[in-house]
């Protein structure tokens, strides 16, 4: 009877509760979480036990959304309607160091003409950008104000520099948003020159305490003195952050030959000899630098720094096939950490960029970037800017590691 009654009326309350708990545990295990008497202990042992699982679920959700977008949407971002502007100024090729002043003047004139054309077309915002580029204080090595625009700007005395930093930007960097990229490059240049003044002051102080070696130290210092320049290279069409193009290496593959060509040109612009070059690459720009890396041998690139990287498309630093030191950093508040570091081939298109450059498996020299977010790597006073300056100056031993 008992068995029959149980069959007809279902299990008792205690059995039902046990079954529900067992079912809940099975479901929880399948979802990557854990319920039960050990949960509090696990919370104490692991700090925030659900954090990794939430992050994993977020990564899987993002990946699903990105892959869906790559399949459903066309693999090109919408472009801004054409903006009237003159073609780039015609300059000698190759440009000698003595021709830098002429190039700067020609590109400023080109920017002024672009401003007039944009204003006549009613685009007052672009006209203002072009007018700022036409300022006598700007040193433009290249300018193409058509469309989304491209510009290469120099900070410092490039012709006499012994160390040059080349900044490669990431997504959403266009002529219309160039001001923020300009600010980043200017911040780095100021940090570099401040470091130089500080170092010179220490040397002078030492000389005053040793008058017997004053003349010899002066001569040695002049021979050893490092002259720095910074180049902001917006030499490719960057993808929009909200686009499928930012998920694929297509733009980077097209940009890499232009970056290599520019670095070869840069080698002819410093006197009396070629400068040491450091590539500082941000966000999608790290994909560009990685694509260019294997062909940079012989161009004087001593260091490649990858900051805020979504991945490079390479499985490791060794896979970049470069003799340059490879560095990587990510700020504590950088949202790029939540991007899935995977690569997948869908219908002949590669989506995603693979191994995280700050992971041990990548093998880069990971340096401290502080608490900043995705756009804070060149913020004055930040740990990341200080370390980037040390990398540019060749002070590898002084770079603080993460």
Short mmCIF file of C-alpha atoms in Angstrom, two decimals:
data_model
loop_
_atom_site.label_atom_id
_atom_site.label_comp_id
_atom_site.label_asym_id
_atom_site.label_seq_id
_atom_site.Cartn_x
_atom_site.Cartn_y
_atom_site.Cartn_z
CA UNK A 1 0.00 0.00 0.00
CA UNK A 2 2.72 2.36 0.94
CA UNK A 3 4.46 1.82 -2.32
CA UNK A 4 1.27 2.22 -4.30
CA UNK A 5 0.31 5.37 -2.40
CA UNK A 6 3.73 6.78 -2.98
CA UNK A 7 3.44 6.08 -6.66
CA UNK A 8 -0.01 7.69 -6.91
CA UNK A 9 0.59 10.74 -4.75
CA UNK A 10 4.31 11.37 -5.41
CA UNK A 11 7.24 11.50 -2.96
CA UNK A 12 6.91 13.02 0.49
CA UNK A 13 8.12 16.54 1.35
CA UNK A 14 11.55 15.43 2.60
CA UNK A 15 12.22 13.31 -0.48
CA UNK A 16 11.05 16.11 -2.74
CA UNK A 17 13.41 18.55 -1.05
CA UNK A 18 16.34 16.15 -1.43
CA UNK A 19 15.54 15.62 -5.11
CA UNK A 20 15.30 19.37 -5.74
CA UNK A 21 18.63 19.94 -4.02
CA UNK A 22 20.26 17.18 -6.05
CA UNK A 23 18.83 18.59 -9.27
CA UNK A 24 19.95 22.08 -8.31
CA UNK A 25 23.49 20.85 -7.70
CA UNK A 26 23.61 19.09 -11.06
CA UNK A 27 22.38 22.22 -12.85
CA UNK A 28 24.79 24.40 -10.90
CA UNK A 29 27.73 22.19 -11.81
CA UNK A 30 26.75 22.34 -15.47
CA UNK A 31 26.69 26.16 -15.30
CA UNK A 32 30.11 26.36 -13.65
CA UNK A 33 28.84 27.37 -10.16
CA UNK A 34 28.66 25.43 -6.87
CA UNK A 35 26.00 25.28 -4.20
CA UNK A 36 26.19 23.31 -0.98
CA UNK A 37 27.80 23.31 2.45
CA UNK A 38 31.27 24.11 1.05
CA UNK A 39 30.20 27.28 -0.72
CA UNK A 40 31.10 29.63 2.13
CA UNK A 41 34.50 27.99 2.52
CA UNK A 42 35.10 28.33 -1.20
CA UNK A 43 34.08 32.00 -0.99
CA UNK A 44 36.65 32.57 1.75
CA UNK A 45 39.33 30.62 -0.06
CA UNK A 46 38.83 32.29 -3.42
CA UNK A 47 37.77 35.80 -2.45
CA UNK A 48 35.04 36.30 -5.05
CA UNK A 49 34.20 32.80 -6.25
CA UNK A 50 31.72 33.85 -8.90
CA UNK A 51 33.94 36.45 -10.49
CA UNK A 52 35.81 34.08 -12.77
CA UNK A 53 32.61 32.32 -13.75
CA UNK A 54 30.84 35.59 -14.47
CA UNK A 55 33.80 36.66 -16.54
CA UNK A 56 33.75 33.35 -18.39
CA UNK A 57 30.06 33.71 -19.15
CA UNK A 58 30.63 37.29 -20.28
CA UNK A 59 33.43 36.20 -22.57
CA UNK A 60 31.29 33.44 -24.06
CA UNK A 61 28.41 35.87 -24.56
CA UNK A 62 30.67 38.45 -26.19
CA UNK A 63 32.24 35.84 -28.41
CA UNK A 64 28.85 34.61 -29.54
CA UNK A 65 27.76 38.15 -30.32
CA UNK A 66 30.98 38.95 -32.19
CA UNK A 67 30.88 35.78 -34.22
CA UNK A 68 27.23 36.37 -35.07
CA UNK A 69 28.04 39.90 -36.17
CA UNK A 70 30.90 38.69 -38.31
CA UNK A 71 28.57 36.31 -40.13
CA UNK A 72 25.49 38.50 -40.41
CA UNK A 73 27.01 41.91 -41.07
CA UNK A 74 29.29 42.89 -43.94
CA UNK A 75 32.97 42.94 -43.03
CA UNK A 76 33.43 46.66 -43.52
CA UNK A 77 32.51 49.63 -41.40
CA UNK A 78 30.34 52.40 -42.74
CA UNK A 79 32.46 55.25 -44.01
CA UNK A 80 31.86 58.92 -43.62
CA UNK A 81 30.68 60.63 -46.81
CA UNK A 82 33.50 62.16 -48.86
CA UNK A 83 34.93 65.40 -47.52
CA UNK A 84 36.45 67.73 -50.11
CA UNK A 85 40.18 68.21 -49.63
CA UNK A 86 43.23 68.61 -51.84
CA UNK A 87 45.41 65.61 -52.64
CA UNK A 88 48.52 65.22 -50.47
CA UNK A 89 51.43 67.58 -51.11
CA UNK A 90 54.02 66.30 -53.55
CA UNK A 91 57.38 65.92 -51.82
CA UNK A 92 60.79 64.52 -52.86
CA UNK A 93 61.23 60.80 -52.35
CA UNK A 94 63.24 59.89 -50.45
CA UNK A 95 63.03 63.00 -48.31
CA UNK A 96 66.45 64.02 -46.90
CA UNK A 97 66.83 65.38 -43.35
CA UNK A 98 67.47 68.82 -44.80
CA UNK A 99 64.06 68.68 -46.47
CA UNK A 100 62.04 68.29 -43.27
CA UNK A 101 61.32 72.00 -42.91
CA UNK A 102 60.11 72.13 -46.51
CA UNK A 103 57.85 69.11 -45.92
CA UNK A 104 56.39 70.64 -42.78
CA UNK A 105 55.61 73.89 -44.60
CA UNK A 106 54.06 72.10 -47.58
CA UNK A 107 51.79 70.01 -45.37
CA UNK A 108 50.72 73.04 -43.33
CA UNK A 109 49.74 74.76 -46.57
CA UNK A 110 47.85 71.63 -47.57
CA UNK A 111 45.99 71.66 -44.24
CA UNK A 112 45.05 75.32 -44.69
CA UNK A 113 43.63 74.59 -48.15
CA UNK A 114 41.74 71.59 -46.76
CA UNK A 115 40.24 73.86 -44.08
CA UNK A 116 39.01 76.31 -46.71
CA UNK A 117 37.46 73.52 -48.79
CA UNK A 118 35.76 71.90 -45.79
CA UNK A 119 34.35 75.24 -44.65
CA UNK A 120 33.05 75.97 -48.13
CA UNK A 121 31.33 72.57 -48.07
CA UNK A 122 29.68 73.41 -44.74
CA UNK A 123 31.71 70.96 -42.62
CA UNK A 124 32.80 73.41 -39.93
CA UNK A 125 34.00 70.67 -37.59
CA UNK A 126 36.47 69.25 -40.11
CA UNK A 127 37.48 72.78 -41.10
CA UNK A 128 38.45 73.47 -37.48
CA UNK A 129 40.54 70.29 -37.36
CA UNK A 130 42.33 71.21 -40.58
CA UNK A 131 43.00 74.75 -39.34
CA UNK A 132 44.61 73.39 -36.18
CA UNK A 133 46.90 71.23 -38.31
CA UNK A 134 47.87 74.30 -40.34
CA UNK A 135 49.32 76.01 -37.24
CA UNK A 136 52.99 77.05 -37.60
CA UNK A 137 53.74 75.01 -34.46
CA UNK A 138 52.76 71.72 -36.11
CA UNK A 139 55.31 69.52 -37.84
CA UNK A 140 53.41 67.32 -40.29
CA UNK A 141 55.46 64.76 -42.14
CA UNK A 142 52.45 63.54 -44.15
CA UNK A 143 48.84 64.68 -44.52
CA UNK A 144 45.88 63.39 -46.49
CA UNK A 145 42.77 65.30 -45.39
CA UNK A 146 40.41 63.43 -47.70
CA UNK A 147 37.76 61.15 -46.24
CA UNK A 148 38.52 59.93 -42.73
CA UNK A 149 42.01 61.29 -43.22
CA UNK A 150 45.58 60.28 -42.42
CA UNK A 151 48.34 62.29 -40.78
CA UNK A 152 51.87 61.75 -39.49
CA UNK A 153 53.11 64.34 -37.00
CA UNK A 154 56.58 64.85 -35.50
CA UNK A 155 57.37 66.06 -31.99
CA UNK A 156 60.95 67.17 -31.46
CA UNK A 157 63.98 67.47 -33.71
CA UNK A 158 63.67 64.39 -35.88
CA UNK A 159 66.69 65.16 -38.03
CA UNK A 160 69.07 64.94 -35.06
CA UNK A 161 67.26 62.34 -32.95
CA UNK A 162 69.14 59.27 -31.78
CA UNK A 163 66.01 57.62 -30.39
CA UNK A 164 62.57 57.83 -31.99
CA UNK A 165 59.23 56.56 -30.68
CA UNK A 166 56.58 55.75 -33.28
CA UNK A 167 53.02 55.59 -31.96
CA UNK A 168 50.53 53.39 -33.81
CA UNK A 169 46.88 54.05 -32.87
CA UNK A 170 43.90 51.76 -32.58
CA UNK A 171 40.26 51.87 -33.60
CA UNK A 172 38.23 55.05 -34.06
CA UNK A 173 41.30 57.20 -34.73
CA UNK A 174 40.56 59.48 -37.66
CA UNK A 175 41.29 63.08 -38.57
CA UNK A 176 38.14 64.07 -36.69
CA UNK A 177 39.35 62.36 -33.47
CA UNK A 178 43.05 63.04 -34.06
CA UNK A 179 43.29 65.55 -31.19
CA UNK A 180 43.35 62.77 -28.59
CA UNK A 181 46.11 60.90 -30.46
CA UNK A 182 48.06 64.16 -30.71
CA UNK A 183 47.69 64.61 -26.96
CA UNK A 184 49.04 61.10 -26.29
CA UNK A 185 52.11 61.68 -28.46
CA UNK A 186 52.71 65.09 -26.92
CA UNK A 187 52.47 63.63 -23.40
CA UNK A 188 55.10 61.03 -24.25
CA UNK A 189 57.42 63.65 -25.76
CA UNK A 190 57.13 65.83 -22.66
CA UNK A 191 57.87 62.87 -20.43
CA UNK A 192 60.90 61.93 -22.52
CA UNK A 193 62.33 65.44 -22.49
CA UNK A 194 61.64 65.80 -18.75
CA UNK A 195 63.54 62.57 -18.14
CA UNK A 196 66.39 63.89 -20.27
CA UNK A 197 66.57 67.16 -18.31
CA UNK A 198 66.53 65.24 -15.03
CA UNK A 199 69.33 62.98 -16.19
CA UNK A 200 71.38 65.94 -17.46
CA UNK A 201 70.92 67.70 -14.13
CA UNK A 202 72.26 64.66 -12.27
CA UNK A 203 75.29 64.56 -14.56
CA UNK A 204 75.97 68.29 -14.14
CA UNK A 205 75.72 67.93 -10.38
CA UNK A 206 78.26 65.15 -10.46
CA UNK A 207 80.63 67.23 -12.57
CA UNK A 208 80.59 70.12 -10.14
CA UNK A 209 81.83 67.79 -7.43
CA UNK A 210 84.71 66.61 -9.55
CA UNK A 211 86.25 69.63 -11.18
CA UNK A 212 89.34 67.72 -12.23
CA UNK A 213 87.29 65.71 -14.77
CA UNK A 214 85.03 68.59 -15.79
CA UNK A 215 86.23 69.03 -19.35
CA UNK A 216 86.44 65.31 -20.13
CA UNK A 217 82.99 64.65 -18.69
CA UNK A 218 81.53 67.48 -20.75
CA UNK A 219 82.95 66.03 -23.95
CA UNK A 220 81.81 62.50 -23.06
CA UNK A 221 78.35 63.69 -22.17
CA UNK A 222 77.93 65.54 -25.46
CA UNK A 223 78.92 62.41 -27.35
CA UNK A 224 76.56 60.22 -25.35
CA UNK A 225 73.61 62.60 -25.11
CA UNK A 226 70.38 61.07 -26.32
CA UNK A 227 68.16 63.20 -28.51
CA UNK A 228 64.56 62.05 -28.73
CA UNK A 229 61.66 62.53 -31.09
CA UNK A 230 58.14 61.16 -31.15
CA UNK A 231 56.13 60.41 -34.28
CA UNK A 232 52.36 60.01 -34.23
CA UNK A 233 51.64 57.76 -37.20
CA UNK A 234 48.02 57.70 -38.35
CA UNK A 235 48.98 56.10 -41.62
CA UNK A 236 46.11 53.65 -42.09
CA UNK A 237 42.34 53.54 -42.09
CA UNK A 238 41.48 52.39 -38.59
CA UNK A 239 38.34 50.33 -37.94
CA UNK A 240 35.45 51.61 -35.86
CA UNK A 241 35.19 50.10 -32.38
CA UNK A 242 31.58 49.14 -33.07
CA UNK A 243 32.10 47.29 -36.34
CA UNK A 244 32.93 43.88 -37.65
CA UNK A 245 36.18 45.20 -39.16
CA UNK A 246 37.63 45.57 -35.66
CA UNK A 247 37.22 41.80 -35.15
CA UNK A 248 39.33 40.76 -38.12
CA UNK A 249 42.94 41.32 -39.21
CA UNK A 250 41.94 42.75 -42.60
CA UNK A 251 42.72 46.41 -41.85
CA UNK A 252 45.96 45.41 -40.13
CA UNK A 253 47.07 43.33 -43.11
CA UNK A 254 46.55 46.35 -45.37
CA UNK A 255 48.23 48.72 -42.91
CA UNK A 256 51.38 46.69 -42.22
CA UNK A 257 53.11 47.38 -45.59
CA UNK A 258 52.48 51.12 -45.12
CA UNK A 259 54.02 51.01 -41.64
CA UNK A 260 57.08 49.13 -42.92
CA UNK A 261 57.47 51.62 -45.77
CA UNK A 262 57.25 54.54 -43.36
CA UNK A 263 59.86 53.05 -41.01
CA UNK A 264 62.23 52.61 -43.95
CA UNK A 265 61.65 56.26 -44.85
CA UNK A 266 62.26 57.26 -41.24
CA UNK A 267 65.71 55.67 -41.37
CA UNK A 268 66.77 58.27 -43.95
CA UNK A 269 65.50 61.26 -41.98
CA UNK A 270 67.91 61.21 -39.05
CA UNK A 271 71.49 62.46 -39.15
CA UNK A 272 74.33 61.76 -38.84
CA UNK A 273 73.07 58.15 -38.72
CA UNK A 274 69.91 56.07 -38.32
CA UNK A 275 68.14 56.34 -34.95
CA UNK A 276 66.98 53.53 -32.69
CA UNK A 277 63.23 53.07 -33.12
CA UNK A 278 60.63 51.97 -30.57
CA UNK A 279 57.16 50.99 -31.79
CA UNK A 280 54.45 51.82 -29.25
CA UNK A 281 51.22 50.19 -30.37
CA UNK A 282 47.78 50.65 -28.81
CA UNK A 283 44.63 48.49 -29.09
CA UNK A 284 44.00 47.47 -32.72
CA UNK A 285 47.34 49.09 -33.52
CA UNK A 286 48.99 46.11 -31.81
CA UNK A 287 47.57 43.90 -34.57
CA UNK A 288 49.11 46.24 -37.15
CA UNK A 289 52.52 46.14 -35.45
CA UNK A 290 52.40 42.36 -35.16
CA UNK A 291 51.67 42.04 -38.87
CA UNK A 292 54.58 44.34 -39.69
CA UNK A 293 57.03 42.83 -37.17
CA UNK A 294 58.56 40.00 -39.26
CA UNK A 295 59.72 42.43 -41.94
CA UNK A 296 61.27 45.04 -39.62
CA UNK A 297 64.72 43.45 -39.45
CA UNK A 298 67.37 45.98 -40.38
CA UNK A 299 65.15 49.00 -39.76
CA UNK A 300 66.52 49.77 -36.32
CA UNK A 301 63.45 48.72 -34.33
CA UNK A 302 64.79 47.80 -30.90
CA UNK A 303 61.50 47.55 -28.98
CA UNK A 304 57.83 46.85 -29.67
CA UNK A 305 55.38 47.70 -26.88
CA UNK A 306 51.82 46.36 -27.02
CA UNK A 307 49.36 48.19 -24.74
CA UNK A 308 45.63 47.58 -24.39
CA UNK A 309 45.89 44.75 -26.91
CA UNK A 310 42.97 42.51 -27.93
CA UNK A 311 45.58 40.01 -29.13
CA UNK A 312 47.96 40.26 -32.04
CA UNK A 313 47.04 37.30 -34.20
CA UNK A 314 50.28 35.61 -33.09
CA UNK A 315 50.37 32.80 -30.56
CA UNK A 316 53.52 34.13 -28.89
CA UNK A 317 56.13 36.85 -28.95
CA UNK A 318 58.48 34.41 -30.68
CA UNK A 319 55.90 33.99 -33.45
CA UNK A 320 56.34 37.68 -34.32
CA UNK A 321 59.76 36.72 -35.74
CA UNK A 322 61.45 39.93 -34.65
CA UNK A 323 64.77 40.66 -32.99
CA UNK A 324 63.17 43.55 -31.11
CA UNK A 325 62.31 43.27 -27.42
CA UNK A 326 58.55 42.65 -27.13
CA UNK A 327 56.75 44.35 -24.24
CA UNK A 328 53.09 44.20 -23.17
CA UNK A 329 50.91 45.92 -20.59
CA UNK A 330 47.28 46.34 -19.64
CA UNK A 331 45.78 48.79 -17.16
CA UNK A 332 43.73 47.39 -14.29
CA UNK A 333 40.57 49.14 -15.52
CA UNK A 334 41.01 48.39 -19.24
CA UNK A 335 37.84 46.79 -20.63
CA UNK A 336 39.90 44.98 -23.27
CA UNK A 337 40.57 42.33 -20.61
CA UNK A 338 36.99 41.11 -21.10
CA UNK A 339 37.42 40.49 -24.83
CA UNK A 340 37.69 36.74 -25.63
CA UNK A 341 41.24 35.90 -26.68
CA UNK A 342 40.34 33.40 -29.37
CA UNK A 343 40.71 33.00 -33.12
CA UNK A 344 38.19 31.33 -35.38
CA UNK A 345 37.92 30.92 -39.15
CA UNK A 346 34.42 31.57 -40.47
CA UNK A 347 33.71 31.30 -44.18
CA UNK A 348 37.28 32.20 -45.08
CA UNK A 349 37.54 35.10 -42.61
CA UNK A 350 39.59 35.04 -39.41
CA UNK A 351 37.73 36.47 -36.42
CA UNK A 352 39.56 37.34 -33.18
CA UNK A 353 43.26 37.68 -32.38
CA UNK A 354 44.19 34.79 -30.14
CA UNK A 355 46.60 34.73 -27.21
CA UNK A 356 46.50 37.55 -24.68
CA UNK A 357 49.85 39.41 -24.94
CA UNK A 358 50.04 39.89 -21.15
CA UNK A 359 49.56 36.17 -20.48
CA UNK A 360 52.62 34.11 -19.49
CA UNK A 361 52.13 31.85 -22.49
CA UNK A 362 52.68 34.75 -24.91
CA UNK A 363 56.15 35.39 -23.53
CA UNK A 364 56.34 39.19 -23.71
CA UNK A 365 58.04 41.35 -21.10
CA UNK A 366 54.98 42.46 -19.13
CA UNK A 367 55.36 45.85 -17.47
CA UNK A 368 53.26 47.77 -14.96
CA UNK A 369 50.51 49.98 -16.38
CA UNK A 370 48.82 51.08 -13.17
CA UNK A 371 45.10 51.41 -12.60
CA UNK A 372 44.19 53.15 -15.84
CA UNK A 373 41.61 52.26 -18.46
CA UNK A 374 41.82 51.65 -22.19
CA UNK A 375 42.59 55.26 -23.11
CA UNK A 376 44.92 56.07 -20.19
CA UNK A 377 48.28 54.60 -21.21
CA UNK A 378 49.75 58.00 -22.10
CA UNK A 379 48.24 59.95 -19.22
CA UNK A 380 50.78 62.26 -17.57
CA UNK A 381 51.99 60.89 -14.25
CA UNK A 382 50.84 57.34 -14.97
CA UNK A 383 52.95 54.24 -14.42
CA UNK A 384 52.39 53.18 -18.02
CA UNK A 385 53.73 56.47 -19.45
CA UNK A 386 56.79 56.32 -17.21
CA UNK A 387 57.56 52.79 -18.36
CA UNK A 388 56.95 53.58 -22.03
CA UNK A 389 59.42 56.46 -21.75
CA UNK A 390 62.01 54.11 -20.23
CA UNK A 391 61.49 51.66 -23.08
CA UNK A 392 62.01 54.41 -25.66
CA UNK A 393 65.20 55.59 -23.91
CA UNK A 394 66.58 52.04 -23.85
CA UNK A 395 66.45 51.86 -20.05
CA UNK A 396 65.11 48.30 -19.97
CA UNK A 397 66.48 47.54 -16.51
CA UNK A 398 64.49 50.43 -15.04
CA UNK A 399 61.13 49.34 -16.45
CA UNK A 400 58.88 48.21 -13.58
CA UNK A 401 57.39 44.80 -14.20
CA UNK A 402 53.79 43.81 -13.54
#
